[in-house]
Amino acid sequence: MKNSLSAIFSCADLPGVPRAIELFCPFASRPWTKRDLEAIDYHSEAVPYLNVNGYVDFHANDPEDPRNWSRARTWYITAASIFVVLNGTIASSISAGCARSIAAEFQVSEVVANLSTTLFQLGYCAGPFVFAPFSEFYGRRWLLYGTYACYMAFNFLCAFAPSFGAHAFGRLMAGTFVSAPLTVTPGILADLWPPFDRDNSVALLAVAVWAGPSLGPVVSAFLDQERGWRWAFYFVLWLGALGGLAAVTIPETHPSTILAQKAQRHRDAKISGFENIRADAEANGPTLRQAYKTALLRPWVLLFDPISFLCCVYMAVVFTLQFMLFSIYPIVFEEIRGWTPAVALLPLLGAVVGPLLGAVIVVADTRRRKKAFDKSKHLEPEEHLVIAMVGGVGFAVTMFWFTWTGPYASIHWICPTLAGFFLSISLLLIFVAFLNYLVETYVQYAASIVAVNTVARSLGAASAPLYADIMFQAMSVQGGGSLIAGAATVLAVIPYVFFRRGRKIRDRSKYTTFTNGGQD
């Protein structure tokens, strides 16, 4: 019995991390402890636990099941994953605060220099199509390690580029490879947390998604002012090194991959009668070719489903505005109010702090929905849209607020700064609400619906730096800002329509597969 267990649970085969990393962060390196292994009861025999279909599965208290890991460990992996994402989101906009210096050194126009931000955002589009199928097929862990290493390598190219072409290529490839952690992290959170707790963890992820891009230009503007633009990219490298230390302590969390490893260990142990047992994913899962075919084709079919299409349009506008802010703030605070370039970006810190309060609102809304579910045992996905209705109105109101207070030097600077603070809260509420709504509405096609939504968001964000300066110089802050606020006013109707008519729209769609929003 003892020898069988030691063969099955050989330390070398545990889905943790290399031994060197165990020394760095022991409690993060494995999903369970030796005491946990000794407590496993396989009916007093070293017999694998099989489900009703005869495949290797987790038993009720299985320490290999990510949902059974300790609270401290789960939170550690959550925090480490989100910190890795924060690295990518800060890097996405780091060049916005030093575009002028990049243009001056490489003798290109400022519009061309803004391609540094645009190309990074275009790289994000690769994540759902290139890396998501790979993670579902081979697991999260090694994909995360490999792509993060490539991301760091291309950041070196960005920092030490001898020409703008080399810098631009480095930015494109860095954005491409960091899109893997951005794509994989929601999957990690889904592996670790049950539904309502997962919503709270997604709120923290949203803070990284929204705060990071607003923080990047502030950091780079001051580093550019004091040391030169390349120091902004040295900062990305240093921050990336810390992110790398966090990344390598993240173990495998994908249940299908863990079960496949578990089945392989049992086969290697050669237990009599179980020499050929398999996990469900091994026996019935798609081939890698099928996974990629689905990943490349299905999102475009889902795009034109009414709910998906309108949500993609709304999210594209929201992310376009976020990256437009990096053009609006210098006009308002540098050109109109006469601040220095670096100080003119300090009010963006309001958009860094705002998402934290937004996350608190999401947590409060999650508690509201959980109480409703506990009472009725059923919850429609439209319940997610309550905070989007608030955020939609807030988006329009705060955009008008910023537009008509920012360009007037006679109005105190705190007024547009507060507008940016509340604007960021509104945008986060819209993002979290629609993301959760789409996943629950298209639960069977969640990966595909997130993929097409990611592309819509990334295209909006990528395009903004190329025309935002020209737009606001031609139309003025009041005119350009009012145009965006007017579009936000029209789009604010969408969550109200879906909240009232969403179920009828879903009933007419052949792709929506919602069953019960309170259960996995």
Short mmCIF file of C-alpha atoms in Angstrom, two decimals:
data_model
loop_
_atom_site.label_atom_id
_atom_site.label_comp_id
_atom_site.label_asym_id
_atom_site.label_seq_id
_atom_site.Cartn_x
_atom_site.Cartn_y
_atom_site.Cartn_z
CA MET A 1 0.00 0.00 0.00
CA LYS A 2 2.72 2.45 1.04
CA ASN A 3 4.86 1.68 -2.02
CA SER A 4 1.86 2.05 -4.33
CA LEU A 5 1.02 5.45 -2.92
CA SER A 6 4.58 6.65 -3.23
CA ALA A 7 4.61 5.59 -6.88
CA ILE A 8 1.32 7.30 -7.62
CA PHE A 9 2.22 10.51 -5.83
CA SER A 10 5.87 10.72 -6.81
CA CYS A 11 7.12 14.22 -6.00
CA ALA A 12 8.65 14.54 -9.44
CA ASP A 13 5.24 14.21 -11.05
CA LEU A 14 3.29 16.62 -8.91
CA PRO A 15 1.78 19.49 -10.96
CA GLY A 16 3.71 22.08 -9.00
CA VAL A 17 6.88 23.86 -10.05
CA PRO A 18 10.63 23.06 -10.17
CA ARG A 19 12.46 22.37 -6.90
CA ALA A 20 14.38 25.64 -7.09
CA ILE A 21 11.08 27.48 -6.93
CA GLU A 22 9.93 25.37 -3.94
CA LEU A 23 12.77 26.99 -1.97
CA PHE A 24 11.67 30.46 -3.13
CA CYS A 25 8.02 30.04 -2.19
CA PRO A 26 7.31 26.62 -0.60
CA PHE A 27 3.59 27.09 0.13
CA ALA A 28 2.98 28.22 -3.46
CA SER A 29 4.87 25.41 -5.14
CA ARG A 30 2.38 22.58 -4.64
CA PRO A 31 -1.37 22.20 -4.53
CA TRP A 32 -1.25 20.08 -1.41
CA THR A 33 0.98 19.01 1.48
CA LYS A 34 2.41 15.67 2.53
CA ARG A 35 -0.19 15.52 5.31
CA ASP A 36 -2.92 15.93 2.70
CA LEU A 37 -1.56 12.95 0.75
CA GLU A 38 -1.46 10.76 3.85
CA ALA A 39 -5.09 11.66 4.57
CA ILE A 40 -6.35 10.38 1.21
CA ASP A 41 -8.61 7.36 1.60
CA TYR A 42 -9.02 5.27 -1.52
CA HIS A 43 -11.20 2.67 0.16
CA SER A 44 -8.08 1.50 2.04
CA GLU A 45 -6.47 0.57 -1.28
CA ALA A 46 -4.26 2.42 -3.77
CA VAL A 47 -7.14 2.48 -6.20
CA PRO A 48 -7.85 5.46 -8.50
CA TYR A 49 -11.15 7.27 -8.06
CA LEU A 50 -13.34 6.91 -11.17
CA ASN A 51 -16.55 8.71 -12.07
CA VAL A 52 -19.73 7.00 -13.31
CA ASN A 53 -18.34 6.93 -16.85
CA GLY A 54 -15.19 5.13 -15.77
CA TYR A 55 -12.79 8.06 -16.11
CA VAL A 56 -10.32 9.35 -13.52
CA ASP A 57 -11.95 12.17 -11.57
CA PHE A 58 -11.66 14.19 -8.37
CA HIS A 59 -13.33 12.76 -5.31
CA ALA A 60 -15.22 15.02 -2.91
CA ASN A 61 -12.24 16.10 -0.77
CA ASP A 62 -9.52 15.53 -3.35
CA PRO A 63 -6.54 17.81 -2.54
CA GLU A 64 -5.58 17.80 -6.22
CA ASP A 65 -8.84 19.58 -7.10
CA PRO A 66 -8.06 23.34 -7.31
CA ARG A 67 -11.43 24.09 -5.70
CA ASN A 68 -10.22 22.23 -2.58
CA TRP A 69 -6.98 24.12 -2.13
CA SER A 70 -6.53 26.21 0.98
CA ARG A 71 -7.91 29.73 1.05
CA ALA A 72 -4.42 31.20 1.55
CA ARG A 73 -3.04 29.28 -1.41
CA THR A 74 -5.97 30.20 -3.64
CA TRP A 75 -5.59 33.87 -2.81
CA TYR A 76 -1.84 33.70 -3.39
CA ILE A 77 -2.31 32.25 -6.89
CA THR A 78 -5.03 34.80 -7.59
CA ALA A 79 -2.80 37.69 -6.50
CA ALA A 80 0.21 36.36 -8.42
CA SER A 81 -1.84 35.92 -11.60
CA ILE A 82 -3.33 39.41 -11.35
CA PHE A 83 0.12 40.92 -10.72
CA VAL A 84 1.35 39.30 -13.94
CA VAL A 85 -1.62 40.88 -15.76
CA LEU A 86 -0.82 44.26 -14.18
CA ASN A 87 2.65 44.03 -15.72
CA GLY A 88 1.11 43.72 -19.16
CA THR A 89 -1.45 46.49 -18.73
CA ILE A 90 1.14 48.98 -17.46
CA ALA A 91 3.42 48.06 -20.37
CA SER A 92 0.55 48.56 -22.82
CA SER A 93 0.53 52.33 -22.28
CA ILE A 94 4.07 52.97 -21.05
CA SER A 95 5.03 54.68 -24.31
CA ALA A 96 2.11 57.15 -24.11
CA GLY A 97 3.96 59.33 -21.60
CA CYS A 98 7.19 59.52 -23.62
CA ALA A 99 6.00 59.46 -27.25
CA ARG A 100 7.52 62.87 -27.96
CA SER A 101 10.97 61.74 -26.91
CA ILE A 102 10.68 58.55 -28.93
CA ALA A 103 9.68 60.63 -31.96
CA ALA A 104 12.59 63.04 -31.42
CA GLU A 105 15.26 60.33 -31.06
CA PHE A 106 14.13 58.26 -34.03
CA GLN A 107 13.17 61.32 -36.11
CA VAL A 108 9.58 60.28 -36.77
CA SER A 109 6.33 62.16 -36.24
CA GLU A 110 4.50 61.90 -32.94
CA VAL A 111 1.64 60.09 -34.67
CA VAL A 112 4.11 57.45 -35.87
CA ALA A 113 5.63 57.25 -32.38
CA ASN A 114 2.15 56.46 -31.05
CA LEU A 115 2.33 53.24 -33.05
CA SER A 116 4.30 51.96 -30.05
CA THR A 117 1.02 51.85 -28.12
CA THR A 118 -1.10 50.80 -31.10
CA LEU A 119 1.07 47.80 -32.05
CA PHE A 120 1.15 46.56 -28.46
CA GLN A 121 -2.65 46.62 -28.36
CA LEU A 122 -2.88 44.84 -31.72
CA GLY A 123 -0.70 42.11 -30.23
CA TYR A 124 -3.44 41.51 -27.65
CA CYS A 125 -5.63 40.15 -30.44
CA ALA A 126 -3.44 37.05 -30.68
CA GLY A 127 -4.18 35.81 -27.17
CA PRO A 128 -7.66 34.33 -27.62
CA PHE A 129 -6.87 32.74 -30.98
CA VAL A 130 -3.30 31.53 -30.55
CA PHE A 131 -2.89 30.89 -26.83
CA ALA A 132 -6.37 30.10 -25.46
CA PRO A 133 -6.75 26.77 -27.34
CA PHE A 134 -3.23 25.80 -26.29
CA SER A 135 -4.03 26.44 -22.62
CA GLU A 136 -7.21 24.36 -22.80
CA PHE A 137 -5.26 21.53 -24.45
CA TYR A 138 -1.96 21.51 -22.54
CA GLY A 139 -2.84 23.51 -19.42
CA ARG A 140 -2.09 26.97 -18.08
CA ARG A 141 1.26 26.56 -16.39
CA TRP A 142 3.83 25.97 -19.12
CA LEU A 143 2.10 28.32 -21.53
CA LEU A 144 2.33 31.06 -18.90
CA TYR A 145 6.03 30.39 -18.29
CA GLY A 146 7.00 30.26 -21.96
CA THR A 147 5.06 33.28 -23.18
CA TYR A 148 6.15 35.44 -20.24
CA ALA A 149 9.79 34.66 -21.00
CA CYS A 150 9.23 35.74 -24.62
CA TYR A 151 7.46 38.90 -23.42
CA MET A 152 10.50 39.82 -21.34
CA ALA A 153 12.86 39.14 -24.24
CA PHE A 154 10.98 41.51 -26.54
CA ASN A 155 10.85 44.15 -23.81
CA PHE A 156 14.66 44.10 -23.93
CA LEU A 157 14.40 44.85 -27.65
CA CYS A 158 12.02 47.75 -26.94
CA ALA A 159 14.37 49.23 -24.35
CA PHE A 160 17.59 48.91 -26.36
CA ALA A 161 16.21 49.29 -29.90
CA PRO A 162 18.63 51.01 -32.31
CA SER A 163 15.81 52.13 -34.63
CA PHE A 164 12.11 52.83 -34.47
CA GLY A 165 11.41 49.79 -36.65
CA ALA A 166 13.10 47.51 -34.10
CA HIS A 167 11.27 49.23 -31.25
CA ALA A 168 7.90 48.90 -33.02
CA PHE A 169 8.50 45.21 -33.77
CA GLY A 170 9.45 44.61 -30.16
CA ARG A 171 6.24 46.29 -28.99
CA LEU A 172 4.10 44.20 -31.33
CA MET A 173 5.68 40.95 -30.19
CA ALA A 174 5.69 41.94 -26.51
CA GLY A 175 1.95 42.66 -26.75
CA THR A 176 1.41 39.36 -28.53
CA PHE A 177 3.14 37.27 -25.88
CA VAL A 178 1.76 39.13 -22.86
CA SER A 179 -1.72 38.53 -24.27
CA ALA A 180 -1.29 34.92 -23.09
CA PRO A 181 -1.34 35.80 -19.36
CA LEU A 182 -4.26 38.16 -20.02
CA THR A 183 -6.11 35.31 -21.74
CA VAL A 184 -5.12 32.58 -19.29
CA THR A 185 -5.73 34.46 -16.02
CA PRO A 186 -9.58 34.48 -16.28
CA GLY A 187 -9.31 30.73 -16.82
CA ILE A 188 -7.12 30.37 -13.72
CA LEU A 189 -9.69 32.28 -11.67
CA ALA A 190 -12.46 30.05 -13.04
CA ASP A 191 -10.40 26.97 -12.08
CA LEU A 192 -9.90 28.18 -8.51
CA TRP A 193 -13.14 29.85 -7.46
CA PRO A 194 -16.84 28.86 -7.35
CA PRO A 195 -19.24 31.23 -9.20
CA PHE A 196 -19.90 34.06 -6.75
CA ASP A 197 -16.37 34.11 -5.36
CA ARG A 198 -15.12 34.10 -8.94
CA ASP A 199 -17.05 37.31 -9.64
CA ASN A 200 -15.15 38.97 -6.80
CA SER A 201 -11.80 37.78 -8.14
CA VAL A 202 -12.76 39.05 -11.61
CA ALA A 203 -13.39 42.46 -9.99
CA LEU A 204 -9.77 42.46 -8.76
CA LEU A 205 -8.60 41.43 -12.21
CA ALA A 206 -10.58 44.34 -13.65
CA VAL A 207 -8.68 46.72 -11.35
CA ALA A 208 -5.43 45.58 -13.00
CA VAL A 209 -6.99 45.88 -16.46
CA TRP A 210 -8.17 49.48 -15.82
CA ALA A 211 -5.59 50.88 -13.41
CA GLY A 212 -2.53 49.60 -15.29
CA PRO A 213 -3.02 51.58 -18.51
CA SER A 214 -3.67 54.79 -16.55
CA LEU A 215 -0.56 54.30 -14.41
CA GLY A 216 1.79 53.62 -17.33
CA PRO A 217 1.87 57.15 -18.83
CA VAL A 218 2.35 58.77 -15.41
CA VAL A 219 5.40 56.61 -14.68
CA SER A 220 6.92 57.02 -18.14
CA ALA A 221 6.38 60.80 -18.24
CA PHE A 222 8.39 61.36 -15.06
CA LEU A 223 11.13 58.89 -16.03
CA ASP A 224 11.35 60.52 -19.47
CA GLN A 225 11.60 63.96 -17.89
CA GLU A 226 14.36 62.96 -15.47
CA ARG A 227 16.30 60.18 -17.25
CA GLY A 228 15.04 59.75 -20.82
CA TRP A 229 12.42 57.59 -22.50
CA ARG A 230 14.45 54.38 -22.40
CA TRP A 231 14.22 54.41 -18.60
CA ALA A 232 10.47 53.91 -18.94
CA PHE A 233 11.20 50.60 -20.64
CA TYR A 234 13.89 49.76 -18.09
CA PHE A 235 11.12 50.17 -15.52
CA VAL A 236 8.98 47.71 -17.51
CA LEU A 237 11.89 45.25 -17.40
CA TRP A 238 12.36 45.61 -13.64
CA LEU A 239 8.65 45.29 -12.99
CA GLY A 240 8.57 42.36 -15.40
CA ALA A 241 11.30 40.61 -13.42
CA LEU A 242 9.11 40.78 -10.31
CA GLY A 243 6.19 39.54 -12.38
CA GLY A 244 8.33 36.65 -13.59
CA LEU A 245 9.10 35.62 -10.01
CA ALA A 246 5.35 35.59 -9.34
CA ALA A 247 4.57 33.72 -12.56
CA VAL A 248 6.90 30.79 -11.92
CA THR A 249 5.20 30.08 -8.56
CA ILE A 250 1.81 29.57 -10.24
CA PRO A 251 1.12 25.83 -10.51
CA GLU A 252 -1.15 24.05 -12.96
CA THR A 253 -4.79 24.85 -12.18
CA HIS A 254 -6.57 23.48 -15.27
CA PRO A 255 -8.69 20.56 -13.95
CA SER A 256 -8.58 18.54 -17.19
CA THR A 257 -4.79 18.78 -17.33
CA ILE A 258 -4.42 17.80 -13.66
CA LEU A 259 -6.72 14.81 -14.20
CA ALA A 260 -4.73 13.75 -17.28
CA GLN A 261 -1.52 13.92 -15.21
CA LYS A 262 -3.24 11.97 -12.47
CA ALA A 263 -4.34 9.28 -14.91
CA GLN A 264 -0.79 9.05 -16.28
CA ARG A 265 0.62 8.57 -12.77
CA HIS A 266 -1.83 5.74 -12.16
CA ARG A 267 -0.89 4.10 -15.47
CA ASP A 268 2.80 4.41 -14.58
CA ALA A 269 2.09 2.80 -11.19
CA LYS A 270 0.72 -0.25 -13.06
CA ILE A 271 -2.05 -0.97 -10.56
CA SER A 272 -3.68 -4.28 -11.42
CA GLY A 273 -6.91 -3.75 -13.37
CA PHE A 274 -6.22 -0.04 -13.96
CA GLU A 275 -3.31 -0.18 -16.41
CA ASN A 276 -5.26 1.65 -19.15
CA ILE A 277 -7.41 4.13 -17.25
CA ARG A 278 -7.77 7.58 -18.75
CA ALA A 279 -9.16 10.98 -17.91
CA ASP A 280 -12.27 12.22 -19.72
CA ALA A 281 -10.27 14.88 -21.61
CA GLU A 282 -7.84 12.22 -22.88
CA ALA A 283 -10.62 10.00 -24.13
CA ASN A 284 -13.14 12.50 -25.47
CA GLY A 285 -11.39 15.85 -25.77
CA PRO A 286 -10.85 17.53 -29.15
CA THR A 287 -7.53 17.32 -30.95
CA LEU A 288 -5.32 20.39 -30.97
CA ARG A 289 -6.22 20.94 -34.63
CA GLN A 290 -9.94 20.85 -33.81
CA ALA A 291 -9.39 23.24 -30.89
CA TYR A 292 -7.65 25.77 -33.13
CA LYS A 293 -10.26 25.41 -35.88
CA THR A 294 -12.98 26.18 -33.34
CA ALA A 295 -11.00 29.07 -31.85
CA LEU A 296 -10.47 30.67 -35.26
CA LEU A 297 -13.96 30.25 -36.72
CA ARG A 298 -16.59 30.22 -33.98
CA PRO A 299 -15.95 33.74 -32.55
CA TRP A 300 -16.87 35.37 -35.87
CA VAL A 301 -20.13 33.44 -36.00
CA LEU A 302 -20.98 34.55 -32.46
CA LEU A 303 -20.02 38.17 -33.19
CA PHE A 304 -23.24 38.82 -35.11
CA ASP A 305 -25.55 37.34 -32.48
CA PRO A 306 -27.49 40.41 -31.20
CA ILE A 307 -26.35 40.29 -27.57
CA SER A 308 -22.74 39.63 -28.51
CA PHE A 309 -22.66 42.32 -31.21
CA LEU A 310 -24.05 45.13 -29.06
CA CYS A 311 -21.83 44.21 -26.11
CA CYS A 312 -18.77 44.22 -28.39
CA VAL A 313 -19.67 47.66 -29.75
CA TYR A 314 -20.15 49.04 -26.24
CA MET A 315 -16.90 47.54 -24.93
CA ALA A 316 -14.97 48.81 -27.97
CA VAL A 317 -16.18 52.35 -27.27
CA VAL A 318 -15.27 52.02 -23.58
CA PHE A 319 -11.71 50.87 -24.30
CA THR A 320 -11.28 53.44 -27.07
CA LEU A 321 -12.10 56.16 -24.56
CA GLN A 322 -9.66 54.77 -22.01
CA PHE A 323 -6.76 55.18 -24.44
CA MET A 324 -8.09 58.54 -25.65
CA LEU A 325 -7.60 59.86 -22.13
CA PHE A 326 -3.84 59.77 -22.69
CA SER A 327 -4.37 62.42 -25.40
CA ILE A 328 -7.07 64.44 -23.62
CA TYR A 329 -5.21 64.93 -20.33
CA PRO A 330 -2.09 66.57 -21.87
CA ILE A 331 -4.31 68.97 -23.85
CA VAL A 332 -6.35 69.93 -20.78
CA PHE A 333 -3.59 70.13 -18.19
CA GLU A 334 -0.48 70.96 -20.26
CA GLU A 335 -1.65 73.07 -23.21
CA ILE A 336 -4.60 74.83 -21.54
CA ARG A 337 -3.51 75.00 -17.89
CA GLY A 338 0.23 75.33 -18.57
CA TRP A 339 1.48 72.41 -16.46
CA THR A 340 4.72 70.58 -17.32
CA PRO A 341 4.30 67.41 -19.46
CA ALA A 342 4.92 65.03 -16.55
CA VAL A 343 2.79 66.90 -14.00
CA ALA A 344 0.00 67.20 -16.58
CA LEU A 345 -0.45 63.42 -16.43
CA LEU A 346 -0.67 63.25 -12.62
CA PRO A 347 -4.48 63.73 -12.67
CA LEU A 348 -4.60 60.32 -14.38
CA LEU A 349 -3.96 58.90 -10.91
CA GLY A 350 -7.66 59.56 -10.29
CA ALA A 351 -8.32 56.95 -12.97
CA VAL A 352 -5.92 54.60 -11.15
CA VAL A 353 -7.66 54.91 -7.77
CA GLY A 354 -11.20 54.86 -9.19
CA PRO A 355 -11.17 51.17 -10.16
CA LEU A 356 -10.48 50.23 -6.53
CA LEU A 357 -13.81 51.75 -5.49
CA GLY A 358 -15.37 50.14 -8.56
CA ALA A 359 -14.18 46.74 -7.34
CA VAL A 360 -15.79 47.37 -3.94
CA ILE A 361 -19.10 48.09 -5.71
CA VAL A 362 -18.77 44.84 -7.69
CA VAL A 363 -18.20 42.88 -4.47
CA ALA A 364 -21.29 44.48 -2.92
CA ASP A 365 -23.32 43.60 -6.01
CA THR A 366 -22.06 40.01 -5.85
CA ARG A 367 -23.39 39.75 -2.29
CA ARG A 368 -26.75 41.09 -3.48
CA ARG A 369 -26.95 38.48 -6.22
CA LYS A 370 -25.83 35.68 -3.89
CA LYS A 371 -28.60 36.53 -1.43
CA ALA A 372 -31.11 36.50 -4.29
CA PHE A 373 -29.83 33.11 -5.45
CA ASP A 374 -29.88 31.62 -1.95
CA LYS A 375 -33.51 32.68 -1.71
CA SER A 376 -34.79 31.47 -5.09
CA LYS A 377 -32.08 29.01 -6.24
CA HIS A 378 -32.21 30.65 -9.64
CA LEU A 379 -30.66 33.78 -11.09
CA GLU A 380 -30.91 35.16 -14.60
CA PRO A 381 -27.67 36.43 -16.21
CA GLU A 382 -29.34 39.84 -16.66
CA GLU A 383 -28.83 40.38 -12.92
CA HIS A 384 -25.20 41.17 -13.77
CA LEU A 385 -26.38 44.22 -15.70
CA VAL A 386 -27.58 46.20 -12.67
CA ILE A 387 -24.10 47.67 -12.19
CA ALA A 388 -23.79 48.20 -15.97
CA MET A 389 -26.95 50.33 -15.88
CA VAL A 390 -25.33 52.47 -13.19
CA GLY A 391 -22.02 52.51 -15.05
CA GLY A 392 -23.65 53.41 -18.37
CA VAL A 393 -25.30 56.51 -16.95
CA GLY A 394 -22.11 57.36 -15.06
CA PHE A 395 -20.05 57.05 -18.25
CA ALA A 396 -22.17 59.66 -20.06
CA VAL A 397 -22.51 62.03 -17.09
CA THR A 398 -18.83 62.00 -16.09
CA MET A 399 -17.67 62.39 -19.69
CA PHE A 400 -19.80 65.52 -20.06
CA TRP A 401 -18.51 66.64 -16.65
CA PHE A 402 -14.86 66.28 -17.69
CA THR A 403 -15.43 67.79 -21.13
CA TRP A 404 -17.03 71.00 -19.85
CA THR A 405 -14.84 71.61 -16.79
CA GLY A 406 -11.39 70.44 -17.92
CA PRO A 407 -10.67 72.98 -20.71
CA TYR A 408 -11.33 76.03 -18.54
CA ALA A 409 -8.33 77.17 -16.52
CA SER A 410 -10.64 79.20 -14.25
CA ILE A 411 -12.18 75.96 -12.94
CA HIS A 412 -10.07 74.24 -10.27
CA TRP A 413 -8.07 71.23 -11.48
CA ILE A 414 -9.69 68.95 -8.90
CA CYS A 415 -12.99 69.16 -10.78
CA PRO A 416 -11.91 67.35 -13.99
CA THR A 417 -9.70 65.06 -11.88
CA LEU A 418 -12.76 63.94 -9.90
CA ALA A 419 -14.60 63.48 -13.18
CA GLY A 420 -11.83 61.13 -14.31
CA PHE A 421 -12.07 59.28 -10.99
CA PHE A 422 -15.79 58.63 -11.34
CA LEU A 423 -15.41 57.95 -15.06
CA SER A 424 -12.99 55.10 -14.34
CA ILE A 425 -15.43 53.62 -11.82
CA SER A 426 -18.19 53.71 -14.44
CA LEU A 427 -16.03 52.07 -17.09
CA LEU A 428 -14.97 49.28 -14.74
CA LEU A 429 -18.59 48.54 -13.80
CA ILE A 430 -19.53 48.29 -17.48
CA PHE A 431 -16.55 46.03 -18.21
CA VAL A 432 -17.14 43.58 -15.34
CA ALA A 433 -20.91 43.44 -15.84
CA PHE A 434 -20.78 42.78 -19.58
CA LEU A 435 -17.93 40.27 -19.29
CA ASN A 436 -19.82 38.21 -16.69
CA TYR A 437 -23.09 38.60 -18.63
CA LEU A 438 -21.55 37.32 -21.85
CA VAL A 439 -19.88 34.35 -20.16
CA GLU A 440 -23.11 33.26 -18.45
CA THR A 441 -25.25 33.88 -21.53
CA TYR A 442 -22.95 31.93 -23.86
CA VAL A 443 -21.65 29.53 -21.21
CA GLN A 444 -21.01 26.68 -23.66
CA TYR A 445 -19.06 29.03 -25.95
CA ALA A 446 -17.45 31.17 -23.24
CA ALA A 447 -13.94 31.00 -24.69
CA SER A 448 -15.14 32.06 -28.13
CA ILE A 449 -17.33 34.90 -26.86
CA VAL A 450 -14.48 36.26 -24.73
CA ALA A 451 -12.18 35.98 -27.76
CA VAL A 452 -14.30 38.12 -30.06
CA ASN A 453 -14.95 40.62 -27.29
CA THR A 454 -11.21 40.89 -26.62
CA VAL A 455 -10.55 41.62 -30.28
CA ALA A 456 -13.24 44.35 -30.31
CA ARG A 457 -11.77 45.97 -27.18
CA SER A 458 -8.20 45.73 -28.44
CA LEU A 459 -9.00 47.20 -31.86
CA GLY A 460 -10.73 50.15 -30.19
CA ALA A 461 -7.80 50.74 -27.85
CA ALA A 462 -5.25 50.30 -30.66
CA SER A 463 -6.88 52.84 -32.93
CA ALA A 464 -7.30 55.61 -30.33
CA PRO A 465 -3.65 56.83 -30.16
CA LEU A 466 -3.53 57.30 -33.94
CA TYR A 467 -6.32 59.84 -34.25
CA ALA A 468 -7.16 61.12 -30.75
CA ASP A 469 -4.68 64.02 -30.83
CA ILE A 470 -5.85 65.11 -34.29
CA MET A 471 -9.50 64.76 -33.32
CA PHE A 472 -9.28 66.86 -30.16
CA GLN A 473 -7.09 69.50 -31.76
CA ALA A 474 -9.57 69.85 -34.66
CA MET A 475 -12.81 69.59 -32.65
CA SER A 476 -11.54 70.97 -29.32
CA VAL A 477 -11.86 69.10 -26.05
CA GLN A 478 -15.46 70.29 -25.71
CA GLY A 479 -16.46 69.12 -29.19
CA GLY A 480 -14.59 65.80 -29.21
CA GLY A 481 -15.51 65.02 -25.62
CA SER A 482 -19.18 65.82 -26.23
CA LEU A 483 -19.15 63.48 -29.23
CA ILE A 484 -17.92 60.63 -27.02
CA ALA A 485 -20.35 61.54 -24.24
CA GLY A 486 -23.20 61.61 -26.75
CA ALA A 487 -22.27 58.14 -28.01
CA ALA A 488 -22.10 56.97 -24.37
CA THR A 489 -25.60 58.36 -23.79
CA VAL A 490 -26.99 56.34 -26.69
CA LEU A 491 -25.13 53.17 -25.68
CA ALA A 492 -26.29 53.52 -22.05
CA VAL A 493 -29.66 52.19 -23.24
CA ILE A 494 -28.16 48.75 -24.03
CA PRO A 495 -27.98 47.33 -20.46
CA TYR A 496 -31.53 48.55 -19.78
CA VAL A 497 -32.82 46.84 -22.93
CA PHE A 498 -31.03 43.60 -22.10
CA PHE A 499 -32.21 43.73 -18.50
CA ARG A 500 -35.84 44.03 -19.61
CA ARG A 501 -35.78 41.97 -22.81
CA GLY A 502 -32.66 39.86 -22.46
CA ARG A 503 -34.44 36.60 -21.81
CA LYS A 504 -36.63 36.94 -24.91
CA ILE A 505 -33.58 37.80 -27.02
CA ARG A 506 -31.74 34.77 -25.61
CA ASP A 507 -34.67 32.49 -26.37
CA ARG A 508 -34.46 33.44 -30.05
CA SER A 509 -30.73 32.79 -30.27
CA LYS A 510 -29.36 29.36 -31.13
CA TYR A 511 -26.08 30.06 -29.35
CA THR A 512 -27.14 31.16 -25.86
CA THR A 513 -26.92 28.20 -23.48
CA PHE A 514 -27.60 29.65 -20.03
CA THR A 515 -29.12 27.27 -17.50
CA ASN A 516 -28.64 28.66 -13.99
CA GLY A 517 -26.46 31.59 -13.06
CA GLY A 518 -25.79 30.42 -9.57
CA GLN A 519 -24.12 27.14 -10.38
CA ASP A 520 -21.21 25.83 -12.38
#
